[in-house]
């Protein structure tokens, strides 16, 4: 079978082979091409030692030299070339104590996590598939290379990778692999929160975020981060299976736009916003995402009434995309007032109504010119004017607002 590769990957592989070493495209790119998906990046595995790789190419970056990875820059894109390696003992359940380079492709494929990720390809050899990854790929199965129990014990992150790939590819997890996930779940406590978060985010952004159910079904949830297990608790008396119950609450997340904050918010929407924030902080999500999720959950928990002033008031506290996100969450609950709210929002936008202090027709300097002392009072007055304008947008006029201020605070409120 011949696989089409980008020119740059072909060029790299050929240059290494010309020097007498072996080189293959490997892992995710081979898997994705065989599935008819477009690979994100093309990784190369080679028998050449890192120094040998560096000697072949002029421009290289030492990205992970201790793990044997050299990045080749070609046409302004980076391609990772990694020397065949055998991972040493894992004592911390996270990283091998050492890595050993080898000249054997088989050894390198053996260290990889799943059969579908352990295939290599070159034009000369075709697909190298020593663990029957092709069959698993055809049947839609995630299966560890070798003994699942051992592989998860070496590196507990693989537990979440298994579920994440199942969600991205709509695959099922082979029985032995699935059982091992439950057994080794407590080891997840040793994995860094950032790495856990990256996998969970990929899972939520996949086509099948409802497969998050497995995180709860397998008992992993307790080891993800504090409070995570509270996101979904099975009804005590329910006899049905966990996944069905989960799908009922979270099944529609996959229909939402593929947006990080929105999908996290949808997943956390049954928690109080503060609880959600705590989980996201625990997982080391970036502040921007946390802020967006919080704002969306606030809209979700306290949505506007289908009246213009109410819509404007909520909009004054959010960005447009946060507001949109909040409405999407309401739609998940079949809130029938959402279409009307969207209509009003459209009208508000068309009218260009003032929604923030920035758009208010007067500013701090206008109040100072009226004799107000710089300080707290100015902020309070501007906020009170904004409240008024959110109620009656036609009042957003410099003359009108200044006359209100001159008449005194009683008139503002
Ligand atoms: P994607 O890039 O879409 O997340 P991928 O399969 O390319 O998927 P990467 O994390 O980029 O995943 O890793 C590249 C390859 O390295 C994998 O296909 C797999 O063969 C191997 N690999 C990555 N992480 C591990 C791990 N924790 N344990 C064993 N092998 C791994
Ligand atoms: Mg990859």
Short mmCIF file of C-alpha atoms and ligand atoms in Angstrom, two decimals:
data_model
loop_
_atom_site.label_atom_id
_atom_site.label_comp_id
_atom_site.label_asym_id
_atom_site.label_seq_id
_atom_site.Cartn_x
_atom_site.Cartn_y
_atom_site.Cartn_z
CA UNK A 1 0.00 0.00 0.00
CA UNK A 2 1.28 3.45 -0.88
CA UNK A 3 0.61 6.43 1.33
CA UNK A 4 0.90 9.99 0.12
CA UNK A 5 3.11 12.06 2.39
CA UNK A 6 3.80 15.76 2.35
CA UNK A 7 6.86 16.62 0.32
CA UNK A 8 8.82 17.68 3.41
CA UNK A 9 8.32 14.36 5.24
CA UNK A 10 9.36 12.47 2.13
CA UNK A 11 12.41 14.70 1.73
CA UNK A 12 13.49 14.10 5.35
CA UNK A 13 13.01 10.33 5.15
CA UNK A 14 14.91 10.13 1.85
CA UNK A 15 17.83 12.18 3.10
CA UNK A 16 18.23 9.90 6.13
CA UNK A 17 17.97 6.76 4.01
CA UNK A 18 20.53 8.08 1.53
CA UNK A 19 23.04 8.04 4.40
CA UNK A 20 22.34 4.38 5.02
CA UNK A 21 20.01 4.64 8.01
CA UNK A 22 16.39 3.55 8.26
CA UNK A 23 13.62 6.12 8.51
CA UNK A 24 9.83 5.86 8.64
CA UNK A 25 6.76 7.96 9.17
CA UNK A 26 5.31 6.63 12.42
CA UNK A 27 2.46 6.78 14.90
CA UNK A 28 -0.44 9.20 14.64
CA UNK A 29 0.21 10.24 11.04
CA UNK A 30 0.11 6.66 9.72
CA UNK A 31 -3.01 5.96 11.76
CA UNK A 32 -4.77 9.10 10.56
CA UNK A 33 -3.95 8.61 6.88
CA UNK A 34 -5.26 5.04 7.03
CA UNK A 35 -8.48 6.40 8.53
CA UNK A 36 -8.78 8.97 5.77
CA UNK A 37 -8.09 11.81 8.19
CA UNK A 38 -5.58 14.59 7.69
CA UNK A 39 -2.66 14.17 10.11
CA UNK A 40 -1.74 17.19 12.19
CA UNK A 41 1.93 16.45 12.03
CA UNK A 42 4.23 13.90 10.50
CA UNK A 43 6.64 12.27 12.93
CA UNK A 44 9.68 10.37 11.71
CA UNK A 45 11.40 7.51 13.51
CA UNK A 46 14.92 6.52 12.56
CA UNK A 47 17.81 4.18 13.32
CA UNK A 48 20.18 7.15 13.14
CA UNK A 49 21.40 8.50 16.49
CA UNK A 50 20.44 12.11 17.31
CA UNK A 51 23.95 13.37 16.52
CA UNK A 52 23.84 11.52 13.22
CA UNK A 53 20.50 13.14 12.38
CA UNK A 54 21.91 16.54 13.21
CA UNK A 55 24.91 15.93 10.99
CA UNK A 56 22.64 15.17 8.02
CA UNK A 57 20.52 18.31 8.25
CA UNK A 58 21.76 21.84 8.44
CA UNK A 59 18.96 23.48 10.34
CA UNK A 60 17.82 21.47 13.38
CA UNK A 61 16.44 22.29 16.81
CA UNK A 62 17.21 20.20 19.89
CA UNK A 63 13.65 19.80 21.13
CA UNK A 64 14.04 16.71 23.24
CA UNK A 65 17.57 15.53 22.72
CA UNK A 66 17.58 13.40 25.88
CA UNK A 67 14.62 11.46 24.42
CA UNK A 68 16.26 11.33 21.02
CA UNK A 69 14.13 13.96 19.32
CA UNK A 70 15.56 16.46 16.86
CA UNK A 71 13.26 18.88 15.04
CA UNK A 72 14.02 19.55 11.38
CA UNK A 73 12.78 22.85 10.04
CA UNK A 74 11.72 22.57 6.41
CA UNK A 75 9.67 25.20 4.60
CA UNK A 76 9.04 26.94 7.90
CA UNK A 77 7.45 23.89 9.52
CA UNK A 78 8.96 21.65 12.16
CA UNK A 79 9.20 17.87 11.72
CA UNK A 80 10.18 15.72 14.68
CA UNK A 81 12.72 13.03 13.99
CA UNK A 82 13.19 10.62 16.89
CA UNK A 83 15.78 7.88 17.22
CA UNK A 84 14.44 4.35 17.79
CA UNK A 85 14.41 3.87 21.51
CA UNK A 86 13.60 1.51 24.32
CA UNK A 87 12.11 3.14 27.38
CA UNK A 88 13.81 2.07 30.60
CA UNK A 89 12.04 1.17 33.84
CA UNK A 90 9.26 3.45 35.00
CA UNK A 91 9.46 4.04 38.73
CA UNK A 92 7.25 7.07 39.04
CA UNK A 93 4.43 5.92 36.76
CA UNK A 94 5.14 8.90 34.52
CA UNK A 95 8.56 8.94 32.91
CA UNK A 96 11.05 6.23 32.10
CA UNK A 97 14.08 6.48 34.37
CA UNK A 98 16.21 6.43 31.25
CA UNK A 99 15.89 5.86 27.54
CA UNK A 100 18.12 3.66 25.52
CA UNK A 101 18.63 4.15 21.80
CA UNK A 102 18.47 1.12 19.58
CA UNK A 103 18.88 0.27 15.89
CA UNK A 104 15.73 -1.92 15.94
CA UNK A 105 12.44 -0.56 14.63
CA UNK A 106 10.54 -3.39 16.35
CA UNK A 107 11.86 -2.30 19.73
CA UNK A 108 10.73 1.24 19.05
CA UNK A 109 7.25 0.16 18.01
CA UNK A 110 6.94 -2.00 21.14
CA UNK A 111 7.26 1.02 23.47
CA UNK A 112 4.28 2.77 21.85
CA UNK A 113 0.94 2.86 23.59
CA UNK A 114 -1.72 1.38 21.31
CA UNK A 115 -1.60 -0.98 18.34
CA UNK A 116 -3.15 1.67 16.08
CA UNK A 117 -0.35 4.07 17.09
CA UNK A 118 2.42 1.53 16.56
CA UNK A 119 2.59 1.37 12.78
CA UNK A 120 5.38 2.77 10.63
CA UNK A 121 5.51 3.50 6.93
CA UNK A 122 8.00 4.18 4.17
CA UNK A 123 7.55 4.00 0.42
CA UNK A 124 10.20 1.28 0.24
CA UNK A 125 8.71 -1.06 2.88
CA UNK A 126 5.05 -0.11 2.85
CA UNK A 127 3.31 -0.37 6.21
CA UNK A 128 5.20 -2.01 9.05
CA UNK A 129 2.58 -3.40 11.41
CA UNK A 130 3.95 -5.80 13.99
CA UNK A 131 1.05 -5.70 16.43
CA UNK A 132 -1.87 -6.01 14.06
CA UNK A 133 -2.79 -2.37 14.35
CA UNK A 134 -4.42 -2.54 10.95
CA UNK A 135 -6.99 -5.08 12.14
CA UNK A 136 -7.77 -2.98 15.21
CA UNK A 137 -8.03 0.08 13.01
CA UNK A 138 -10.54 -1.71 10.76
CA UNK A 139 -12.56 -2.95 13.72
CA UNK A 140 -12.41 0.32 15.60
CA UNK A 141 -10.57 -0.95 18.63
CA UNK A 142 -8.13 0.66 21.07
CA UNK A 143 -5.80 -2.02 22.38
CA UNK A 144 -2.53 -1.68 24.24
CA UNK A 145 0.67 -2.95 22.68
CA UNK A 146 1.49 -5.90 24.94
CA UNK A 147 0.08 -6.32 28.44
CA UNK A 148 -2.36 -3.49 29.17
CA UNK A 149 -1.86 -3.74 32.90
CA UNK A 150 1.90 -3.26 32.54
CA UNK A 151 1.61 -0.51 29.96
CA UNK A 152 -0.73 1.56 32.14
CA UNK A 153 1.45 0.92 35.17
CA UNK A 154 4.45 2.34 33.29
CA UNK A 155 2.63 5.50 32.31
CA UNK A 156 -0.81 6.23 33.72
CA UNK A 157 -1.42 9.03 31.22
CA UNK A 158 -2.07 6.27 28.67
CA UNK A 159 -5.33 5.57 30.54
CA UNK A 160 -6.69 8.94 29.49
CA UNK A 161 -5.14 8.70 26.05
CA UNK A 162 -7.10 5.47 25.49
CA UNK A 163 -10.38 7.18 26.28
CA UNK A 164 -9.43 10.29 24.32
CA UNK A 165 -8.65 8.26 21.18
CA UNK A 166 -11.90 6.32 21.64
CA UNK A 167 -13.73 9.66 21.60
CA UNK A 168 -11.78 11.16 18.69
CA UNK A 169 -12.04 8.11 16.48
CA UNK A 170 -15.35 6.70 17.79
CA UNK A 171 -13.57 3.47 18.69
CA UNK A 172 -14.28 1.09 21.51
CA UNK A 173 -11.75 -0.05 24.05
CA UNK A 174 -10.80 -3.71 24.00
CA UNK A 175 -11.86 -5.65 27.13
CA UNK A 176 -8.50 -6.37 28.71
CA UNK A 177 -7.40 -2.79 28.09
CA UNK A 178 -10.65 -1.51 29.59
CA UNK A 179 -10.29 -3.63 32.72
CA UNK A 180 -6.72 -2.49 33.19
CA UNK A 181 -7.90 1.12 33.05
CA UNK A 182 -10.08 0.56 36.14
CA UNK A 183 -7.34 -1.35 37.95
CA UNK A 184 -4.64 1.23 37.38
CA UNK A 185 -6.88 4.30 37.77
CA UNK A 186 -5.34 5.35 41.14
CA UNK A 187 -1.97 5.81 39.41
CA UNK A 188 -3.43 8.77 37.59
CA UNK A 189 -2.85 10.74 40.77
CA UNK A 190 0.87 10.73 39.84
CA UNK A 191 0.35 12.34 36.44
CA UNK A 192 0.70 16.10 36.14
CA UNK A 193 -2.54 18.06 36.02
CA UNK A 194 -1.52 19.81 32.81
CA UNK A 195 -1.09 16.57 30.94
CA UNK A 196 -4.42 15.28 32.27
CA UNK A 197 -6.06 18.52 31.21
CA UNK A 198 -4.68 18.32 27.67
CA UNK A 199 -6.23 14.87 27.23
CA UNK A 200 -9.58 15.89 28.73
CA UNK A 201 -9.72 18.99 26.54
CA UNK A 202 -9.03 16.89 23.43
CA UNK A 203 -11.75 14.49 24.58
CA UNK A 204 -14.28 17.30 25.01
CA UNK A 205 -13.37 18.81 21.64
CA UNK A 206 -13.73 15.46 19.86
CA UNK A 207 -16.73 14.23 17.87
CA UNK A 208 -17.82 12.06 20.80
CA UNK A 209 -17.41 13.95 24.06
CA UNK A 210 -20.13 11.73 25.55
CA UNK A 211 -17.36 9.12 25.83
CA UNK A 212 -16.28 11.13 28.86
CA UNK A 213 -18.75 8.73 30.52
CA UNK A 214 -15.90 6.22 30.63
CA UNK A 215 -13.90 8.48 32.92
CA UNK A 216 -16.69 8.04 35.45
CA UNK A 217 -17.58 4.43 34.66
CA UNK A 218 -13.98 3.24 35.08
CA UNK A 219 -13.50 5.08 38.36
CA UNK A 220 -10.82 7.42 37.01
CA UNK A 221 -12.79 10.54 37.92
CA UNK A 222 -11.76 10.38 41.58
CA UNK A 223 -8.09 10.77 40.56
CA UNK A 224 -8.45 13.51 37.96
CA UNK A 225 -8.59 16.49 40.30
CA UNK A 226 -10.45 17.49 43.45
CA UNK A 227 -14.17 17.82 42.85
CA UNK A 228 -14.10 16.17 39.43
CA UNK A 229 -16.06 13.12 40.60
CA UNK A 230 -18.92 15.46 41.62
CA UNK A 231 -19.55 16.46 38.00
CA UNK A 232 -21.49 13.28 37.37
CA UNK A 233 -22.85 11.05 40.06
CA UNK A 234 -25.08 8.17 39.15
CA UNK A 235 -28.55 8.21 40.62
CA UNK A 236 -28.32 5.76 43.51
CA UNK A 237 -31.42 3.80 42.59
CA UNK A 238 -30.87 3.75 38.86
CA UNK A 239 -30.48 0.31 37.37
CA UNK A 240 -29.49 1.47 33.87
CA UNK A 241 -25.91 1.65 32.70
CA UNK A 242 -23.66 4.54 33.51
CA UNK A 243 -23.06 5.58 29.89
CA UNK A 244 -26.77 5.84 29.11
CA UNK A 245 -27.35 7.97 32.17
CA UNK A 246 -24.36 10.13 31.32
CA UNK A 247 -25.52 10.52 27.71
CA UNK A 248 -28.85 11.78 28.92
CA UNK A 249 -27.17 14.67 30.74
CA UNK A 250 -24.22 15.33 28.48
CA UNK A 251 -25.10 13.64 25.19
CA UNK A 252 -25.55 16.84 23.25
CA UNK A 253 -22.19 18.42 23.95
CA UNK A 254 -20.92 16.94 20.68
CA UNK A 255 -23.43 19.03 18.74
CA UNK A 256 -21.96 22.27 20.12
CA UNK A 257 -19.33 24.23 18.19
CA UNK A 258 -15.82 22.90 18.77
CA UNK A 259 -14.79 25.62 21.16
CA UNK A 260 -12.75 24.91 24.26
CA UNK A 261 -14.51 27.21 26.74
CA UNK A 262 -17.96 26.29 25.51
CA UNK A 263 -17.43 22.54 25.69
CA UNK A 264 -15.90 22.77 29.17
CA UNK A 265 -18.79 24.99 30.27
CA UNK A 266 -21.34 22.52 28.91
CA UNK A 267 -19.64 19.70 30.75
CA UNK A 268 -19.55 21.67 34.01
CA UNK A 269 -22.95 23.33 33.71
CA UNK A 270 -24.64 21.47 36.54
CA UNK A 271 -22.08 22.73 39.06
CA UNK A 272 -22.06 26.10 40.78
CA UNK A 273 -19.75 28.44 38.81
CA UNK A 274 -17.32 28.61 41.75
CA UNK A 275 -17.07 24.82 41.85
CA UNK A 276 -16.45 24.72 38.12
CA UNK A 277 -13.70 27.32 38.44
CA UNK A 278 -12.06 25.30 41.18
CA UNK A 279 -11.91 22.23 38.98
CA UNK A 280 -10.53 24.18 36.02
CA UNK A 281 -7.89 25.83 38.20
CA UNK A 282 -7.01 22.42 39.61
CA UNK A 283 -6.46 21.23 36.06
CA UNK A 284 -4.29 24.27 35.29
CA UNK A 285 -6.47 25.60 32.52
CA UNK A 286 -5.47 29.02 31.24
CA UNK A 287 -7.10 32.07 32.81
CA UNK A 288 -8.81 33.10 29.60
CA UNK A 289 -10.67 29.81 29.34
CA UNK A 290 -11.54 29.85 33.02
CA UNK A 291 -12.92 33.40 32.68
CA UNK A 292 -15.00 32.41 29.67
CA UNK A 293 -16.41 29.31 31.34
CA UNK A 294 -17.31 31.29 34.45
CA UNK A 295 -19.09 33.96 32.39
CA UNK A 296 -20.99 31.35 30.36
CA UNK A 297 -22.09 29.54 33.50
CA UNK A 298 -23.22 32.84 35.01
CA UNK A 299 -25.41 33.46 31.96
CA UNK A 300 -26.62 29.88 32.12
CA UNK A 301 -27.53 30.12 35.80
CA UNK A 302 -29.03 33.59 35.59
CA UNK A 303 -30.17 34.10 32.01
CA UNK A 304 -31.75 37.32 30.75
CA UNK A 305 -35.49 37.61 30.56
CA UNK A 306 -36.76 37.91 27.00
CA UNK A 307 -36.80 41.71 27.34
CA UNK A 308 -34.37 44.15 25.81
CA UNK A 309 -33.23 45.81 29.03
CA UNK A 310 -32.55 42.47 30.64
CA UNK A 311 -30.60 41.27 27.60
CA UNK A 312 -28.58 44.50 27.58
CA UNK A 313 -27.81 44.15 31.28
CA UNK A 314 -26.41 40.66 30.84
CA UNK A 315 -24.50 41.71 27.71
CA UNK A 316 -22.89 44.53 29.68
CA UNK A 317 -21.23 41.90 31.89
CA UNK A 318 -20.02 39.57 29.14
CA UNK A 319 -18.30 39.47 25.80
CA UNK A 320 -20.40 38.52 22.79
CA UNK A 321 -18.93 35.03 22.61
CA UNK A 322 -19.50 34.45 26.33
CA UNK A 323 -23.12 35.51 25.92
CA UNK A 324 -23.50 33.28 22.87
CA UNK A 325 -21.96 30.42 24.87
CA UNK A 326 -24.39 30.98 27.71
CA UNK A 327 -27.31 30.84 25.28
CA UNK A 328 -25.98 27.61 23.76
CA UNK A 329 -25.99 26.11 27.25
CA UNK A 330 -29.61 27.20 27.76
CA UNK A 331 -30.46 25.52 24.46
CA UNK A 332 -29.06 22.26 25.79
CA UNK A 333 -31.84 22.49 28.37
CA UNK A 334 -34.39 23.27 25.66
CA UNK A 335 -35.02 26.73 27.08
CA UNK A 336 -37.80 28.05 24.86
CA UNK A 337 -37.00 31.71 25.48
CA UNK A 338 -33.64 31.54 23.67
CA UNK A 339 -34.93 32.30 20.15
CA UNK A 340 -36.63 35.45 21.42
CA UNK A 341 -33.49 36.48 23.31
CA UNK A 342 -31.46 36.05 20.13
CA UNK A 343 -33.92 38.24 18.23
CA UNK A 344 -33.66 40.98 20.85
CA UNK A 345 -29.89 40.68 20.84
CA UNK A 346 -29.87 41.19 17.08
CA UNK A 347 -32.01 44.33 17.45
CA UNK A 348 -29.76 45.65 20.20
CA UNK A 349 -26.74 45.07 18.00
CA UNK A 350 -28.37 46.73 14.99
CA UNK A 351 -29.34 49.73 17.07
CA UNK A 352 -25.78 50.01 18.39
CA UNK A 353 -27.07 50.38 21.96
CA UNK A 354 -24.53 51.27 24.61
CA UNK A 355 -23.49 48.19 26.58
CA UNK A 356 -20.37 49.32 28.41
CA UNK A 357 -18.72 52.25 30.18
CA UNK A 358 -16.53 52.62 27.10
CA UNK A 359 -19.57 53.36 24.95
CA UNK A 360 -21.18 55.71 27.46
CA UNK A 361 -21.55 59.23 26.05
CA UNK A 362 -19.80 60.74 29.08
CA UNK A 363 -16.56 59.78 30.78
CA UNK A 364 -14.65 60.47 33.95
CA UNK A 365 -13.14 63.68 32.63
CA UNK A 366 -16.64 65.11 31.95
CA UNK A 367 -17.55 64.55 35.58
CA UNK A 368 -14.31 66.14 36.79
CA UNK A 369 -15.08 69.14 34.58
CA UNK A 370 -18.37 69.42 36.45
CA UNK A 371 -16.41 69.70 39.67
CA UNK A 372 -16.52 66.12 40.88
CA UNK A 373 -13.43 64.97 42.79
CA UNK A 374 -11.40 62.18 41.20
CA UNK A 375 -12.05 58.96 43.14
CA UNK A 376 -14.66 56.41 43.97
CA UNK A 377 -17.60 58.68 43.38
CA UNK A 378 -16.79 59.08 39.69
CA UNK A 379 -16.79 55.34 39.11
CA UNK A 380 -20.02 54.93 40.99
CA UNK A 381 -21.70 57.71 39.06
CA UNK A 382 -20.59 56.34 35.70
CA UNK A 383 -21.88 52.91 36.66
CA UNK A 384 -25.19 54.37 37.72
CA UNK A 385 -25.42 56.21 34.38
CA UNK A 386 -24.67 52.98 32.56
CA UNK A 387 -27.44 51.20 34.49
CA UNK A 388 -29.80 53.93 33.39
CA UNK A 389 -28.71 53.73 29.77
CA UNK A 390 -29.03 49.95 29.74
CA UNK A 391 -32.64 50.50 30.72
CA UNK A 392 -33.21 53.40 28.28
CA UNK A 393 -30.61 53.51 25.53
CA UNK A 394 -32.02 56.78 24.14
CA UNK A 395 -30.53 58.51 27.20
CA UNK A 396 -26.99 57.82 26.00
CA UNK A 397 -26.39 61.39 24.97
CA UNK A 398 -23.81 63.72 26.46
CA UNK A 399 -26.17 66.61 27.17
CA UNK A 400 -28.84 64.39 28.64
CA UNK A 401 -26.46 62.48 30.87
CA UNK A 402 -24.67 65.60 32.13
CA UNK A 403 -27.98 67.23 32.99
CA UNK A 404 -28.94 64.11 34.95
CA UNK A 405 -25.68 64.33 36.87
CA UNK A 406 -26.20 68.03 37.61
CA UNK A 407 -29.67 67.39 38.94
CA UNK A 408 -28.10 65.14 41.53
CA UNK A 409 -27.60 61.53 42.39
CA UNK A 410 -31.23 60.93 43.32
CA UNK A 411 -32.20 61.31 39.66
CA UNK A 412 -29.63 58.84 38.47
CA UNK A 413 -31.00 55.93 40.33
P1 LIG B 1 -2.35 13.32 18.22
O1 LIG B 1 -1.12 14.04 17.77
O2 LIG B 1 -3.51 13.37 17.34
O3 LIG B 1 -2.68 13.63 19.62
P2 LIG B 1 -0.63 11.04 18.15
O4 LIG B 1 -0.88 9.56 18.06
O5 LIG B 1 0.22 11.65 17.10
O6 LIG B 1 -2.02 11.73 18.25
P3 LIG B 1 1.25 12.06 20.02
O7 LIG B 1 1.05 12.39 21.45
O8 LIG B 1 1.59 13.13 19.04
O9 LIG B 1 -0.04 11.27 19.57
O10 LIG B 1 2.38 10.94 20.00
C1 LIG B 1 2.96 10.42 18.82
C2 LIG B 1 3.17 8.92 18.95
O11 LIG B 1 4.04 8.66 20.06
C3 LIG B 1 1.90 8.13 19.26
O12 LIG B 1 1.22 7.78 18.07
C4 LIG B 1 2.46 6.92 19.99
O13 LIG B 1 3.00 5.98 19.07
C5 LIG B 1 3.61 7.50 20.79
N1 LIG B 1 3.21 7.94 22.16
C6 LIG B 1 2.83 9.18 22.53
N2 LIG B 1 2.57 9.24 23.84
C7 LIG B 1 2.82 8.01 24.32
C8 LIG B 1 2.76 7.44 25.64
N3 LIG B 1 2.37 8.15 26.70
N4 LIG B 1 3.11 6.15 25.75
C9 LIG B 1 3.51 5.42 24.69
N5 LIG B 1 3.57 5.90 23.44
C10 LIG B 1 3.24 7.18 23.24
MG1 LIG B 2 0.88 13.74 17.06
#
